[in-house]
Coordinates of N, CA, C and O in Angstrom, one line a residue:
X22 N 19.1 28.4 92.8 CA 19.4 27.2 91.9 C 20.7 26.6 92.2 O 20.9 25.4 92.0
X23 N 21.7 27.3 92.7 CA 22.7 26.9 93.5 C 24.2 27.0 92.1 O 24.2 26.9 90.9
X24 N 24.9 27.1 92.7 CA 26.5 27.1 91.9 C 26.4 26.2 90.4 O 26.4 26.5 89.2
X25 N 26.1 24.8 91.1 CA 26.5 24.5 89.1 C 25.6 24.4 88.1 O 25.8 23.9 87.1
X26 N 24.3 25.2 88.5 CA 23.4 25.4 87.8 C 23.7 27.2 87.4 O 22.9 27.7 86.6
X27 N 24.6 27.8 87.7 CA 24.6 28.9 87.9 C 25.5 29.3 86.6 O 25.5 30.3 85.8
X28 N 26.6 27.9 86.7 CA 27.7 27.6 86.1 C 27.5 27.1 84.4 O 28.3 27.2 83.4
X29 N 26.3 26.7 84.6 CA 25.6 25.6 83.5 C 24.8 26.9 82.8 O 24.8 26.8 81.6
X30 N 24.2 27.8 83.1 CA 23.3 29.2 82.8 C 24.4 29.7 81.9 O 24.2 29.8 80.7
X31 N 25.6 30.1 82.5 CA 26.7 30.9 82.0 C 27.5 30.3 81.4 O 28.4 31.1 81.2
X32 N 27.7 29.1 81.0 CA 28.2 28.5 80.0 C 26.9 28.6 78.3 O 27.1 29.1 77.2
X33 N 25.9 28.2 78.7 CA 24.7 29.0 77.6 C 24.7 30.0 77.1 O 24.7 30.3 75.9
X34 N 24.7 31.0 78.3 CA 24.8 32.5 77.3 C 25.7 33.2 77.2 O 25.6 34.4 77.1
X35 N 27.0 32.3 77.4 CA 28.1 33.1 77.1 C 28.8 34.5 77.7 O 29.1 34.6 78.9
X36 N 28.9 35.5 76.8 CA 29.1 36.8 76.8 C 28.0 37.4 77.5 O 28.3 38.0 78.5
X37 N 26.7 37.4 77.3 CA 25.6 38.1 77.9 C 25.9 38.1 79.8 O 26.3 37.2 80.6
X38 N 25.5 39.6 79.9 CA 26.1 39.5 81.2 C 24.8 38.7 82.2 O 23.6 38.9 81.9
X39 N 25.1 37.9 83.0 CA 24.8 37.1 84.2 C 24.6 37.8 85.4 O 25.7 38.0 86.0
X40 N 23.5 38.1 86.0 CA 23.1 38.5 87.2 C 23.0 37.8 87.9 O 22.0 37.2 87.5
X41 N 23.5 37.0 89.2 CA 22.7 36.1 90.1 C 21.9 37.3 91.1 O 22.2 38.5 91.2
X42 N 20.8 36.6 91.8 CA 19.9 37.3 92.0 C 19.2 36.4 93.3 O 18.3 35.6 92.9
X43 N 19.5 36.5 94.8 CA 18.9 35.5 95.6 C 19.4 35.0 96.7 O 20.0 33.9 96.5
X44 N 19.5 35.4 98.1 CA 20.1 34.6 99.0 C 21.9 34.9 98.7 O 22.6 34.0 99.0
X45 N 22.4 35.7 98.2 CA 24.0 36.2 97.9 C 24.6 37.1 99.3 O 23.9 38.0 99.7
X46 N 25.3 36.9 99.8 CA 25.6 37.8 101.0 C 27.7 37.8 100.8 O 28.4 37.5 99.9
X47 N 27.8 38.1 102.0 CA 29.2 38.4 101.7 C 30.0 37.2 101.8 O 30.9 36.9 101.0
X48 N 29.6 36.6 102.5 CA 30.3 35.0 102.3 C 30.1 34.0 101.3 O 30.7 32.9 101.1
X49 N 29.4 34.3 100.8 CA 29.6 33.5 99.3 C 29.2 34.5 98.1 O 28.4 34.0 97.4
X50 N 29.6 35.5 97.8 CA 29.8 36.1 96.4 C 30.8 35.6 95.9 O 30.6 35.1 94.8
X51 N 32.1 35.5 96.3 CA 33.3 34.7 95.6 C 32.8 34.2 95.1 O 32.8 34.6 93.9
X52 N 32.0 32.7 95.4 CA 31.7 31.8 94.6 C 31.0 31.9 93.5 O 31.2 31.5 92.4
X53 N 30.1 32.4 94.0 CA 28.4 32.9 93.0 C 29.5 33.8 91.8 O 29.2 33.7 90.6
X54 N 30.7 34.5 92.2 CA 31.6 35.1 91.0 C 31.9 34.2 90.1 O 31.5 34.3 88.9
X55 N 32.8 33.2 90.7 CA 33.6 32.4 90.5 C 32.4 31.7 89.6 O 32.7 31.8 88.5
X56 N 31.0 30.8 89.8 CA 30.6 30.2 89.5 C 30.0 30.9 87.5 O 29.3 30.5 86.5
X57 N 30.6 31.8 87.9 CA 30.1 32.5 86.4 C 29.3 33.9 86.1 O 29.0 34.5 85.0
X58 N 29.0 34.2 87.5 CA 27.7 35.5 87.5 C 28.9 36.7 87.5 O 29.9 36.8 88.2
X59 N 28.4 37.6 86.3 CA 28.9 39.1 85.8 C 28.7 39.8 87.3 O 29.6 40.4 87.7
X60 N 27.9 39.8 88.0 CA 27.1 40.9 89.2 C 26.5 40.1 89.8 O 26.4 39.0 89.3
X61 N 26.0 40.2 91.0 CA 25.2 40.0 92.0 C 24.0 41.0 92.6 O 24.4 42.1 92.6
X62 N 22.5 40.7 93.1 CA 22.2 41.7 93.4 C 21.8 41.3 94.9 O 21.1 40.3 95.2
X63 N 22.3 42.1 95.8 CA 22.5 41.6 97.1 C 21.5 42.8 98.1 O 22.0 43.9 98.2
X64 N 20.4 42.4 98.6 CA 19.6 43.4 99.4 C 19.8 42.9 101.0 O 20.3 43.4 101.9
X65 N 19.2 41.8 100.8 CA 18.9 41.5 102.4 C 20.4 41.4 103.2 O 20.2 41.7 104.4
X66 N 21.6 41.2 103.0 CA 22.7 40.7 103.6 C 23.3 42.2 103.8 O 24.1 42.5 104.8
X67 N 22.9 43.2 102.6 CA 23.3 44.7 102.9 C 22.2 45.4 104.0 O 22.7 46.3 104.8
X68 N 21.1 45.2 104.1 CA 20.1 45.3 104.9 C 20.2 44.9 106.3 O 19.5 45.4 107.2
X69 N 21.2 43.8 106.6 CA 20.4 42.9 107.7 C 21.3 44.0 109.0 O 21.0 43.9 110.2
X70 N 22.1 44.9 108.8 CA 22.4 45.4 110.1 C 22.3 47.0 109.5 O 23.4 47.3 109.0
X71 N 21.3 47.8 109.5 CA 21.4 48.9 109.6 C 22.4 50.0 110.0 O 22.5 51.2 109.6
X72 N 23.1 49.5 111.0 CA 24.1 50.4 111.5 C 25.6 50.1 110.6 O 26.6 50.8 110.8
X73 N 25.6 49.0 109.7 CA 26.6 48.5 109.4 C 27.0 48.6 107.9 O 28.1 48.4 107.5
X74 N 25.7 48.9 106.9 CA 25.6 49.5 105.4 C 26.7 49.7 104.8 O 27.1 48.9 104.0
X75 N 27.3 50.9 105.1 CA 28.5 50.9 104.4 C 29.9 50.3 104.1 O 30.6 50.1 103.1
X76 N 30.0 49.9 105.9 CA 30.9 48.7 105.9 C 30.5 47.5 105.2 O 31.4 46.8 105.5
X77 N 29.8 47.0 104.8 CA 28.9 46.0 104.1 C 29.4 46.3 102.4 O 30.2 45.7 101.7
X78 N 29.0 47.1 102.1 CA 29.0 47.4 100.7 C 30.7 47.6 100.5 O 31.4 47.2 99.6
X79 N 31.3 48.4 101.7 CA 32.7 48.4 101.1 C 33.2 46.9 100.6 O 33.5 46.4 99.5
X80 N 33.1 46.3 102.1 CA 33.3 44.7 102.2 C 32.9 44.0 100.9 O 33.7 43.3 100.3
X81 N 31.4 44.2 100.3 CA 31.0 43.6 99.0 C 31.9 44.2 97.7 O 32.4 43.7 96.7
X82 N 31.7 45.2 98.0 CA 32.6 45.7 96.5 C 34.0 45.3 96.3 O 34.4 45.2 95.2
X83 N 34.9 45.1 97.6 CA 36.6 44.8 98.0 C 36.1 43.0 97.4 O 37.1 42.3 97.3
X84 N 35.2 42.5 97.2 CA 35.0 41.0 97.1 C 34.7 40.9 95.7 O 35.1 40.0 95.0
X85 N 34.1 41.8 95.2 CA 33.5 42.2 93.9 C 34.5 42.5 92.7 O 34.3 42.2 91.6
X86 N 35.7 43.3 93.4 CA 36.8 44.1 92.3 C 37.9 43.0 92.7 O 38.9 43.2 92.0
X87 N 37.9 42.2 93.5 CA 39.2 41.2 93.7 C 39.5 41.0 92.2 O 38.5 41.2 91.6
X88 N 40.3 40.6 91.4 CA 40.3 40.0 90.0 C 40.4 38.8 90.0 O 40.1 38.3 88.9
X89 N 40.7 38.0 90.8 CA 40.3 36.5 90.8 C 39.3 36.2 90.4 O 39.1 35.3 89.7
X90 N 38.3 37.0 91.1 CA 36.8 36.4 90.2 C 36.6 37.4 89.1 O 35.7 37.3 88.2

């Protein structure tokens, strides 16, 4: 649905935590954070290199705990 609809969701329900859920990878979680989503659920972008999983998840979680978003 893209960022300012994302933004426009989480301005509605407030406090209730916000999942985005779709196309989220490491290069734009900042935003998808920033745009209002509590969490992300990120498969395919953790998926897409097998050999690379953990470095992936560290990478997402070091993007995840930044406190800026």
């Amino acid at each position: 649905v893209g960022l300012e609809m994302l933004a426009e969701v989480k301005s509605i329900v407030g406090e209730l935590p916000l999942v985005a859920i779709g196309g989220i990878t490491e290069n734009n979680l900042g935003a998808v954070l920033t745009a209002g989503a509590d969490s992300a659920a990120i498969i395919g972008d953790v998926l897409s290199n097998p050999y690379e999983i953990e470095a992936k998840v560290r990478r997402l979680l070091a993007i995840a705990s930044d406190p800026a978003y």
